[in-house]
mmCIF file with all atom_site columns, C-alpha atoms in Angstrom:
data_model
loop_
_atom_site.group_PDB
_atom_site.id
_atom_site.type_symbol
_atom_site.label_atom_id
_atom_site.label_alt_id
_atom_site.label_comp_id
_atom_site.label_asym_id
_atom_site.label_entity_id
_atom_site.label_seq_id
_atom_site.pdbx_PDB_ins_code
_atom_site.Cartn_x
_atom_site.Cartn_y
_atom_site.Cartn_z
_atom_site.occupancy
_atom_site.B_iso_or_equiv
_atom_site.pdbx_formal_charge
_atom_site.auth_seq_id
_atom_site.auth_comp_id
_atom_site.auth_asym_id
_atom_site.auth_atom_id
_atom_site.pdbx_PDB_model_num
ATOM 1   C CA . UNK K 1 1   ? 99.836  357.500 162.456 1.00 53.00 ? 1   UNK K CA 1
ATOM 2   C CA . UNK K 1 2   ? 102.484 356.487 159.923 1.00 61.00 ? 2   UNK K CA 1
ATOM 3   C CA . UNK K 1 3   ? 102.170 352.789 160.366 1.00 57.00 ? 3   UNK K CA 1
ATOM 4   C CA . UNK K 1 4   ? 101.368 350.411 157.498 1.00 55.00 ? 4   UNK K CA 1
ATOM 5   C CA . UNK K 1 5   ? 97.903  349.027 157.116 1.00 55.00 ? 5   UNK K CA 1
ATOM 6   C CA . UNK K 1 6   ? 97.185  345.434 157.824 1.00 52.00 ? 6   UNK K CA 1
ATOM 7   C CA . UNK K 1 7   ? 95.952  342.947 155.221 1.00 51.00 ? 7   UNK K CA 1
ATOM 8   C CA . UNK K 1 8   ? 92.468  343.061 156.684 1.00 48.00 ? 8   UNK K CA 1
ATOM 9   C CA . UNK K 1 9   ? 92.200  346.772 156.074 1.00 51.00 ? 9   UNK K CA 1
ATOM 10  C CA . UNK K 1 10  ? 93.425  346.490 152.435 1.00 49.00 ? 10  UNK K CA 1
ATOM 11  C CA . UNK K 1 11  ? 90.838  343.865 151.382 1.00 48.00 ? 11  UNK K CA 1
ATOM 12  C CA . UNK K 1 12  ? 87.703  346.107 151.402 1.00 50.00 ? 12  UNK K CA 1
ATOM 13  C CA . UNK K 1 13  ? 89.294  348.605 148.986 1.00 49.00 ? 13  UNK K CA 1
ATOM 14  C CA . UNK K 1 14  ? 89.903  345.892 146.364 1.00 48.00 ? 14  UNK K CA 1
ATOM 15  C CA . UNK K 1 15  ? 86.235  344.913 146.599 1.00 47.00 ? 15  UNK K CA 1
ATOM 16  C CA . UNK K 1 16  ? 85.174  348.519 146.126 1.00 47.00 ? 16  UNK K CA 1
ATOM 17  C CA . UNK K 1 17  ? 87.267  348.908 142.956 1.00 48.00 ? 17  UNK K CA 1
ATOM 18  C CA . UNK K 1 18  ? 85.819  345.690 141.565 1.00 48.00 ? 18  UNK K CA 1
ATOM 19  C CA . UNK K 1 19  ? 82.298  346.979 142.258 1.00 48.00 ? 19  UNK K CA 1
ATOM 20  C CA . UNK K 1 20  ? 83.081  350.288 140.528 1.00 47.00 ? 20  UNK K CA 1
ATOM 21  C CA . UNK K 1 21  ? 84.169  348.536 137.323 1.00 50.00 ? 21  UNK K CA 1
ATOM 22  C CA . UNK K 1 22  ? 80.761  346.820 136.993 1.00 55.00 ? 22  UNK K CA 1
ATOM 23  C CA . UNK K 1 23  ? 78.802  350.045 137.469 1.00 57.00 ? 23  UNK K CA 1
ATOM 24  C CA . UNK K 1 24  ? 77.436  351.860 134.383 1.00 60.00 ? 24  UNK K CA 1
ATOM 25  C CA . UNK K 1 25  ? 79.574  354.532 132.730 1.00 58.00 ? 25  UNK K CA 1
ATOM 26  C CA . UNK K 1 26  ? 79.204  358.085 133.911 1.00 60.00 ? 26  UNK K CA 1
ATOM 27  C CA . UNK K 1 27  ? 77.060  360.033 131.388 1.00 62.00 ? 27  UNK K CA 1
ATOM 28  C CA . UNK K 1 28  ? 79.469  362.981 131.511 1.00 64.00 ? 28  UNK K CA 1
ATOM 29  C CA . UNK K 1 29  ? 82.501  360.841 130.631 1.00 57.00 ? 29  UNK K CA 1
ATOM 30  C CA . UNK K 1 30  ? 83.806  361.047 127.003 1.00 61.00 ? 30  UNK K CA 1
ATOM 31  C CA . UNK K 1 31  ? 82.818  358.091 124.787 1.00 66.00 ? 31  UNK K CA 1
ATOM 32  C CA . UNK K 1 32  ? 85.304  358.445 121.943 1.00 69.00 ? 32  UNK K CA 1
ATOM 33  C CA . UNK K 1 33  ? 82.818  359.367 119.147 1.00 74.00 ? 33  UNK K CA 1
ATOM 34  C CA . UNK K 1 34  ? 80.541  362.307 118.383 1.00 78.00 ? 34  UNK K CA 1
ATOM 35  C CA . UNK K 1 35  ? 76.884  362.131 119.391 1.00 79.00 ? 35  UNK K CA 1
ATOM 36  C CA . UNK K 1 36  ? 74.674  361.604 116.294 1.00 77.00 ? 36  UNK K CA 1
ATOM 37  C CA . UNK K 1 37  ? 71.981  364.102 115.386 1.00 84.00 ? 37  UNK K CA 1
ATOM 38  C CA . UNK K 1 38  ? 68.530  363.315 116.676 1.00 85.00 ? 38  UNK K CA 1
ATOM 39  C CA . UNK K 1 39  ? 67.105  362.819 113.140 1.00 83.00 ? 39  UNK K CA 1
ATOM 40  C CA . UNK K 1 40  ? 69.918  360.376 112.253 1.00 81.00 ? 40  UNK K CA 1
ATOM 41  C CA . UNK K 1 41  ? 69.421  358.434 115.481 1.00 78.00 ? 41  UNK K CA 1
ATOM 42  C CA . UNK K 1 42  ? 65.661  358.221 114.910 1.00 81.00 ? 42  UNK K CA 1
ATOM 43  C CA . UNK K 1 43  ? 66.156  357.052 111.324 1.00 78.00 ? 43  UNK K CA 1
ATOM 44  C CA . UNK K 1 44  ? 68.590  354.367 112.454 1.00 76.00 ? 44  UNK K CA 1
ATOM 45  C CA . UNK K 1 45  ? 66.211  353.159 115.173 1.00 76.00 ? 45  UNK K CA 1
ATOM 46  C CA . UNK K 1 46  ? 63.294  353.081 112.718 1.00 75.00 ? 46  UNK K CA 1
ATOM 47  C CA . UNK K 1 47  ? 65.315  351.055 110.203 1.00 69.00 ? 47  UNK K CA 1
ATOM 48  C CA . UNK K 1 48  ? 66.477  348.619 112.850 1.00 65.00 ? 48  UNK K CA 1
ATOM 49  C CA . UNK K 1 49  ? 62.957  348.063 114.160 1.00 67.00 ? 49  UNK K CA 1
ATOM 50  C CA . UNK K 1 50  ? 61.273  347.761 110.745 1.00 65.00 ? 50  UNK K CA 1
ATOM 51  C CA . UNK K 1 51  ? 63.865  345.401 109.298 1.00 63.00 ? 51  UNK K CA 1
ATOM 52  C CA . UNK K 1 52  ? 64.650  347.846 106.468 1.00 59.00 ? 52  UNK K CA 1
ATOM 53  C CA . UNK K 1 53  ? 68.062  347.448 104.806 1.00 61.00 ? 53  UNK K CA 1
ATOM 54  C CA . UNK K 1 54  ? 70.848  349.687 106.056 1.00 61.00 ? 54  UNK K CA 1
ATOM 55  C CA . UNK K 1 55  ? 72.629  350.162 102.712 1.00 74.00 ? 55  UNK K CA 1
ATOM 56  C CA . UNK K 1 56  ? 71.818  350.258 99.000  1.00 83.00 ? 56  UNK K CA 1
ATOM 57  C CA . UNK K 1 57  ? 73.433  346.899 98.242  1.00 84.00 ? 57  UNK K CA 1
ATOM 58  C CA . UNK K 1 58  ? 71.252  345.124 100.805 1.00 82.00 ? 58  UNK K CA 1
ATOM 59  C CA . UNK K 1 59  ? 68.129  346.903 99.500  1.00 82.00 ? 59  UNK K CA 1
ATOM 60  C CA . UNK K 1 60  ? 68.892  345.823 95.914  1.00 89.00 ? 60  UNK K CA 1
ATOM 61  C CA . UNK K 1 61  ? 69.471  342.256 97.048  1.00 88.00 ? 61  UNK K CA 1
ATOM 62  C CA . UNK K 1 62  ? 66.130  342.166 98.907  1.00 86.00 ? 62  UNK K CA 1
ATOM 63  C CA . UNK K 1 63  ? 64.281  343.666 95.909  1.00 89.00 ? 63  UNK K CA 1
ATOM 64  C CA . UNK K 1 64  ? 65.794  341.072 93.578  1.00 91.00 ? 64  UNK K CA 1
ATOM 65  C CA . UNK K 1 65  ? 64.820  338.260 95.932  1.00 91.00 ? 65  UNK K CA 1
ATOM 66  C CA . UNK K 1 66  ? 61.245  339.595 96.284  1.00 89.00 ? 66  UNK K CA 1
ATOM 67  C CA . UNK K 1 67  ? 60.954  339.915 92.483  1.00 89.00 ? 67  UNK K CA 1
ATOM 68  C CA . UNK K 1 68  ? 62.183  336.334 92.038  1.00 90.00 ? 68  UNK K CA 1
ATOM 69  C CA . UNK K 1 69  ? 59.593  335.040 94.526  1.00 88.00 ? 69  UNK K CA 1
ATOM 70  C CA . UNK K 1 70  ? 56.814  337.029 92.805  1.00 85.00 ? 70  UNK K CA 1
ATOM 71  C CA . UNK K 1 71  ? 57.798  335.700 89.375  1.00 86.00 ? 71  UNK K CA 1
ATOM 72  C CA . UNK K 1 72  ? 57.800  332.111 90.677  1.00 85.00 ? 72  UNK K CA 1
ATOM 73  C CA . UNK K 1 73  ? 54.309  332.625 92.119  1.00 81.00 ? 73  UNK K CA 1
ATOM 74  C CA . UNK K 1 74  ? 53.123  334.107 88.816  1.00 80.00 ? 74  UNK K CA 1
ATOM 75  C CA . UNK K 1 75  ? 54.486  331.125 86.850  1.00 82.00 ? 75  UNK K CA 1
ATOM 76  C CA . UNK K 1 76  ? 52.658  328.718 89.152  1.00 83.00 ? 76  UNK K CA 1
ATOM 77  C CA . UNK K 1 77  ? 49.478  330.790 88.888  1.00 78.00 ? 77  UNK K CA 1
ATOM 78  C CA . UNK K 1 78  ? 49.677  330.852 85.068  1.00 79.00 ? 78  UNK K CA 1
ATOM 79  C CA . UNK K 1 79  ? 49.909  327.062 85.075  1.00 77.00 ? 79  UNK K CA 1
ATOM 80  C CA . UNK K 1 80  ? 47.175  326.484 87.681  1.00 77.00 ? 80  UNK K CA 1
ATOM 81  C CA . UNK K 1 81  ? 44.878  329.475 87.069  1.00 73.00 ? 81  UNK K CA 1
ATOM 82  C CA . UNK K 1 82  ? 45.161  330.729 90.668  1.00 74.00 ? 82  UNK K CA 1
ATOM 83  C CA . UNK K 1 83  ? 43.607  334.227 90.549  1.00 78.00 ? 83  UNK K CA 1
ATOM 84  C CA . UNK K 1 84  ? 45.600  335.606 93.514  1.00 79.00 ? 84  UNK K CA 1
ATOM 85  C CA . UNK K 1 85  ? 49.014  335.619 91.825  1.00 80.00 ? 85  UNK K CA 1
ATOM 86  C CA . UNK K 1 86  ? 48.082  336.169 88.167  1.00 83.00 ? 86  UNK K CA 1
ATOM 87  C CA . UNK K 1 87  ? 49.550  339.196 86.385  1.00 85.00 ? 87  UNK K CA 1
ATOM 88  C CA . UNK K 1 88  ? 47.328  342.296 86.337  1.00 86.00 ? 88  UNK K CA 1
ATOM 89  C CA . UNK K 1 89  ? 46.350  341.822 82.667  1.00 89.00 ? 89  UNK K CA 1
ATOM 90  C CA . UNK K 1 90  ? 44.898  338.354 83.456  1.00 90.00 ? 90  UNK K CA 1
ATOM 91  C CA . UNK K 1 91  ? 43.101  339.170 86.722  1.00 89.00 ? 91  UNK K CA 1
ATOM 92  C CA . UNK K 1 92  ? 39.397  339.555 87.302  1.00 90.00 ? 92  UNK K CA 1
ATOM 93  C CA . UNK K 1 93  ? 36.146  337.768 86.428  1.00 92.00 ? 93  UNK K CA 1
ATOM 94  C CA . UNK K 1 94  ? 35.857  339.506 83.024  1.00 94.00 ? 94  UNK K CA 1
ATOM 95  C CA . UNK K 1 95  ? 39.267  338.267 81.845  1.00 94.00 ? 95  UNK K CA 1
ATOM 96  C CA . UNK K 1 96  ? 38.549  334.805 83.220  1.00 93.00 ? 96  UNK K CA 1
ATOM 97  C CA . UNK K 1 97  ? 35.267  334.642 81.280  1.00 94.00 ? 97  UNK K CA 1
ATOM 98  C CA . UNK K 1 98  ? 37.036  335.797 78.088  1.00 95.00 ? 98  UNK K CA 1
ATOM 99  C CA . UNK K 1 99  ? 39.655  333.047 78.480  1.00 94.00 ? 99  UNK K CA 1
ATOM 100 C CA . UNK K 1 100 ? 36.989  330.394 79.056  1.00 94.00 ? 100 UNK K CA 1
ATOM 101 C CA . UNK K 1 101 ? 34.907  331.695 76.122  1.00 95.00 ? 101 UNK K CA 1
ATOM 102 C CA . UNK K 1 102 ? 37.889  331.474 73.741  1.00 95.00 ? 102 UNK K CA 1
ATOM 103 C CA . UNK K 1 103 ? 39.179  328.135 75.095  1.00 94.00 ? 103 UNK K CA 1
ATOM 104 C CA . UNK K 1 104 ? 35.792  326.432 74.690  1.00 93.00 ? 104 UNK K CA 1
ATOM 105 C CA . UNK K 1 105 ? 35.799  326.973 70.874  1.00 92.00 ? 105 UNK K CA 1
ATOM 106 C CA . UNK K 1 106 ? 37.747  325.946 67.815  1.00 91.00 ? 106 UNK K CA 1
ATOM 107 C CA . UNK K 1 107 ? 39.331  329.034 66.267  1.00 93.00 ? 107 UNK K CA 1
ATOM 108 C CA . UNK K 1 108 ? 41.035  329.108 62.881  1.00 92.00 ? 108 UNK K CA 1
ATOM 109 C CA . UNK K 1 109 ? 43.559  331.632 64.186  1.00 93.00 ? 109 UNK K CA 1
ATOM 110 C CA . UNK K 1 110 ? 45.109  329.087 66.574  1.00 92.00 ? 110 UNK K CA 1
ATOM 111 C CA . UNK K 1 111 ? 46.240  327.025 63.559  1.00 92.00 ? 111 UNK K CA 1
ATOM 112 C CA . UNK K 1 112 ? 47.865  330.064 61.939  1.00 91.00 ? 112 UNK K CA 1
ATOM 113 C CA . UNK K 1 113 ? 51.477  329.174 62.836  1.00 91.00 ? 113 UNK K CA 1
ATOM 114 C CA . UNK K 1 114 ? 51.416  325.544 61.592  1.00 91.00 ? 114 UNK K CA 1
ATOM 115 C CA . UNK K 1 115 ? 49.604  326.615 58.399  1.00 91.00 ? 115 UNK K CA 1
ATOM 116 C CA . UNK K 1 116 ? 52.094  329.439 57.863  1.00 91.00 ? 116 UNK K CA 1
ATOM 117 C CA . UNK K 1 117 ? 55.013  326.980 58.092  1.00 92.00 ? 117 UNK K CA 1
ATOM 118 C CA . UNK K 1 118 ? 53.349  324.625 55.556  1.00 92.00 ? 118 UNK K CA 1
ATOM 119 C CA . UNK K 1 119 ? 52.602  327.491 53.149  1.00 91.00 ? 119 UNK K CA 1
ATOM 120 C CA . UNK K 1 120 ? 56.171  328.793 53.497  1.00 91.00 ? 120 UNK K CA 1
ATOM 121 C CA . UNK K 1 121 ? 57.596  325.363 52.616  1.00 91.00 ? 121 UNK K CA 1
ATOM 122 C CA . UNK K 1 122 ? 55.270  325.124 49.585  1.00 88.00 ? 122 UNK K CA 1
ATOM 123 C CA . UNK K 1 123 ? 56.288  328.586 48.372  1.00 88.00 ? 123 UNK K CA 1
ATOM 124 C CA . UNK K 1 124 ? 59.998  327.631 48.438  1.00 89.00 ? 124 UNK K CA 1
ATOM 125 C CA . UNK K 1 125 ? 59.478  324.711 46.003  1.00 88.00 ? 125 UNK K CA 1
ATOM 126 C CA . UNK K 1 126 ? 60.505  325.846 42.501  1.00 86.00 ? 126 UNK K CA 1
ATOM 127 C CA . UNK K 1 127 ? 57.336  324.635 40.746  1.00 88.00 ? 127 UNK K CA 1
ATOM 128 C CA . UNK K 1 128 ? 55.026  327.318 39.388  1.00 89.00 ? 128 UNK K CA 1
ATOM 129 C CA . UNK K 1 129 ? 51.766  325.461 40.134  1.00 91.00 ? 129 UNK K CA 1
ATOM 130 C CA . UNK K 1 130 ? 52.760  324.719 43.756  1.00 90.00 ? 130 UNK K CA 1
ATOM 131 C CA . UNK K 1 131 ? 53.768  328.347 44.317  1.00 89.00 ? 131 UNK K CA 1
ATOM 132 C CA . UNK K 1 132 ? 50.395  329.506 42.949  1.00 91.00 ? 132 UNK K CA 1
ATOM 133 C CA . UNK K 1 133 ? 48.611  327.069 45.296  1.00 91.00 ? 133 UNK K CA 1
ATOM 134 C CA . UNK K 1 134 ? 50.647  328.355 48.265  1.00 90.00 ? 134 UNK K CA 1
ATOM 135 C CA . UNK K 1 135 ? 49.657  331.966 47.467  1.00 91.00 ? 135 UNK K CA 1
ATOM 136 C CA . UNK K 1 136 ? 45.973  330.980 47.243  1.00 93.00 ? 136 UNK K CA 1
ATOM 137 C CA . UNK K 1 137 ? 46.242  329.063 50.528  1.00 92.00 ? 137 UNK K CA 1
ATOM 138 C CA . UNK K 1 138 ? 47.869  332.082 52.169  1.00 92.00 ? 138 UNK K CA 1
ATOM 139 C CA . UNK K 1 139 ? 45.088  334.381 51.002  1.00 94.00 ? 139 UNK K CA 1
ATOM 140 C CA . UNK K 1 140 ? 42.400  331.866 52.034  1.00 94.00 ? 140 UNK K CA 1
ATOM 141 C CA . UNK K 1 141 ? 43.876  331.419 55.547  1.00 94.00 ? 141 UNK K CA 1
ATOM 142 C CA . UNK K 1 142 ? 44.040  335.183 56.141  1.00 94.00 ? 142 UNK K CA 1
ATOM 143 C CA . UNK K 1 143 ? 40.451  335.717 54.928  1.00 96.00 ? 143 UNK K CA 1
ATOM 144 C CA . UNK K 1 144 ? 39.160  332.848 57.118  1.00 95.00 ? 144 UNK K CA 1
ATOM 145 C CA . UNK K 1 145 ? 41.009  334.154 60.196  1.00 95.00 ? 145 UNK K CA 1
ATOM 146 C CA . UNK K 1 146 ? 39.619  337.682 59.705  1.00 96.00 ? 146 UNK K CA 1
ATOM 147 C CA . UNK K 1 147 ? 36.030  336.409 59.259  1.00 97.00 ? 147 UNK K CA 1
ATOM 148 C CA . UNK K 1 148 ? 36.307  334.045 62.247  1.00 95.00 ? 148 UNK K CA 1
ATOM 149 C CA . UNK K 1 149 ? 37.827  336.794 64.441  1.00 95.00 ? 149 UNK K CA 1
ATOM 150 C CA . UNK K 1 150 ? 35.088  339.300 63.543  1.00 96.00 ? 150 UNK K CA 1
ATOM 151 C CA . UNK K 1 151 ? 32.360  336.766 64.379  1.00 96.00 ? 151 UNK K CA 1
ATOM 152 C CA . UNK K 1 152 ? 34.084  335.829 67.654  1.00 96.00 ? 152 UNK K CA 1
ATOM 153 C CA . UNK K 1 153 ? 34.469  339.507 68.611  1.00 96.00 ? 153 UNK K CA 1
ATOM 154 C CA . UNK K 1 154 ? 30.742  340.194 68.092  1.00 96.00 ? 154 UNK K CA 1
ATOM 155 C CA . UNK K 1 155 ? 29.662  337.119 70.070  1.00 96.00 ? 155 UNK K CA 1
ATOM 156 C CA . UNK K 1 156 ? 32.135  337.835 72.866  1.00 95.00 ? 156 UNK K CA 1
ATOM 157 C CA . UNK K 1 157 ? 31.064  341.478 73.168  1.00 95.00 ? 157 UNK K CA 1
ATOM 158 C CA . UNK K 1 158 ? 27.406  340.431 73.349  1.00 95.00 ? 158 UNK K CA 1
ATOM 159 C CA . UNK K 1 159 ? 28.117  337.874 76.098  1.00 95.00 ? 159 UNK K CA 1
ATOM 160 C CA . UNK K 1 160 ? 30.223  340.360 78.083  1.00 94.00 ? 160 UNK K CA 1
ATOM 161 C CA . UNK K 1 161 ? 27.474  343.000 77.967  1.00 94.00 ? 161 UNK K CA 1
ATOM 162 C CA . UNK K 1 162 ? 24.917  340.425 79.120  1.00 94.00 ? 162 UNK K CA 1
ATOM 163 C CA . UNK K 1 163 ? 27.013  338.921 81.946  1.00 94.00 ? 163 UNK K CA 1
ATOM 164 C CA . UNK K 1 164 ? 28.956  341.941 83.186  1.00 93.00 ? 164 UNK K CA 1
ATOM 165 C CA . UNK K 1 165 ? 26.814  345.025 82.475  1.00 91.00 ? 165 UNK K CA 1
ATOM 166 C CA . UNK K 1 166 ? 28.482  347.237 85.109  1.00 90.00 ? 166 UNK K CA 1
ATOM 167 C CA . UNK K 1 167 ? 32.057  345.885 85.113  1.00 90.00 ? 167 UNK K CA 1
ATOM 168 C CA . UNK K 1 168 ? 34.788  347.657 83.124  1.00 90.00 ? 168 UNK K CA 1
ATOM 169 C CA . UNK K 1 169 ? 35.375  345.718 79.900  1.00 90.00 ? 169 UNK K CA 1
ATOM 170 C CA . UNK K 1 170 ? 38.013  347.843 78.229  1.00 91.00 ? 170 UNK K CA 1
ATOM 171 C CA . UNK K 1 171 ? 40.449  345.722 76.203  1.00 93.00 ? 171 UNK K CA 1
ATOM 172 C CA . UNK K 1 172 ? 38.645  342.453 76.971  1.00 94.00 ? 172 UNK K CA 1
ATOM 173 C CA . UNK K 1 173 ? 37.736  341.669 73.329  1.00 94.00 ? 173 UNK K CA 1
ATOM 174 C CA . UNK K 1 174 ? 41.278  342.411 72.115  1.00 95.00 ? 174 UNK K CA 1
ATOM 175 C CA . UNK K 1 175 ? 42.583  340.193 74.934  1.00 95.00 ? 175 UNK K CA 1
ATOM 176 C CA . UNK K 1 176 ? 40.390  337.343 73.675  1.00 95.00 ? 176 UNK K CA 1
ATOM 177 C CA . UNK K 1 177 ? 41.453  337.826 70.034  1.00 95.00 ? 177 UNK K CA 1
ATOM 178 C CA . UNK K 1 178 ? 45.129  337.766 71.001  1.00 94.00 ? 178 UNK K CA 1
ATOM 179 C CA . UNK K 1 179 ? 44.503  334.530 72.887  1.00 95.00 ? 179 UNK K CA 1
ATOM 180 C CA . UNK K 1 180 ? 43.025  332.911 69.740  1.00 94.00 ? 180 UNK K CA 1
ATOM 181 C CA . UNK K 1 181 ? 46.348  333.442 67.943  1.00 92.00 ? 181 UNK K CA 1
ATOM 182 C CA . UNK K 1 182 ? 48.117  331.105 70.392  1.00 92.00 ? 182 UNK K CA 1
ATOM 183 C CA . UNK K 1 183 ? 47.938  327.343 70.051  1.00 91.00 ? 183 UNK K CA 1
ATOM 184 C CA . UNK K 1 184 ? 45.736  325.893 72.793  1.00 91.00 ? 184 UNK K CA 1
ATOM 185 C CA . UNK K 1 185 ? 48.457  323.943 74.591  1.00 89.00 ? 185 UNK K CA 1
ATOM 186 C CA . UNK K 1 186 ? 50.776  326.991 74.636  1.00 90.00 ? 186 UNK K CA 1
ATOM 187 C CA . UNK K 1 187 ? 48.223  329.420 76.106  1.00 90.00 ? 187 UNK K CA 1
ATOM 188 C CA . UNK K 1 188 ? 48.938  331.053 79.439  1.00 89.00 ? 188 UNK K CA 1
ATOM 189 C CA . UNK K 1 189 ? 47.102  330.980 81.815  1.00 90.00 ? 189 UNK K CA 1
ATOM 190 C CA . UNK K 1 190 ? 46.357  327.362 80.956  1.00 91.00 ? 190 UNK K CA 1
ATOM 191 C CA . UNK K 1 191 ? 42.840  326.618 79.645  1.00 91.00 ? 191 UNK K CA 1
ATOM 192 C CA . UNK K 1 192 ? 40.440  325.680 82.455  1.00 89.00 ? 192 UNK K CA 1
ATOM 193 C CA . UNK K 1 193 ? 37.556  324.440 80.237  1.00 90.00 ? 193 UNK K CA 1
ATOM 194 C CA . UNK K 1 194 ? 37.355  321.717 77.599  1.00 90.00 ? 194 UNK K CA 1
ATOM 195 C CA . UNK K 1 195 ? 36.351  322.333 74.016  1.00 88.00 ? 195 UNK K CA 1
ATOM 196 C CA . UNK K 1 196 ? 32.604  322.513 73.618  1.00 85.00 ? 196 UNK K CA 1
ATOM 197 C CA . UNK K 1 197 ? 32.099  323.219 77.316  1.00 85.00 ? 197 UNK K CA 1
ATOM 198 C CA . UNK K 1 198 ? 30.372  326.579 77.571  1.00 81.00 ? 198 UNK K CA 1
ATOM 199 C CA . UNK K 1 199 ? 31.575  328.950 80.331  1.00 77.00 ? 199 UNK K CA 1
#
C-alpha cells in the first residue's frame, strides 16, 4: 500500500498533464481583464471587418491620402477632358457644350491680359501723347470686350435653349464668359475643339 510507483505507472500522468495544457481555457477561469460591453465589442468587430480606422490619426491619414488621389485624378481629367473625374462645376453635357462653343471662337476677352500689360507699360512712359493713347486704348479694349461678351452671351443662350431645352442651364452662360477671360492655352479643362470647328 505504501510502496513507490514504478516508472511505467508515472508515465501516463505526464501525458495527461501535457494534454491538459493544449486544451482550451475554461470559460469560468479569470482572464485578467474586464469583459467589454456588448456595444463596444460590436463596434470593434464592425470596424475590424469594414477596414475602418481604429483611431483619429489613422482616419485623418486615410482622408488625406484619398483627397490626394482624387486631386491627382482631377488634374489628369482637366488635362484630358475625362468627364468621370472632372470637378462638379465642369461636369455634364451642358458645360461641355459651353466649353466647346467658347473654344471654337476668337474672343477679344482672351487677349485682355496681354493688352493690359502693354497699356500699363505705355501709361508709365512720361510722355503726354503716349499716356493719352494708352487711356484711349484702355477704354477701347473695355468697350470691345463688353460688346463681344454681350453678343457671345446671346448666341450661347440661344444655342443652349435649342440643344438642351429640358436640362438645367443655370450659370452656364456665366461659366462660358469666365472661360473667355482665360487665354486659350491656359484654359482648364483643356480645349477639345479647334478654332472654327463648330460643336
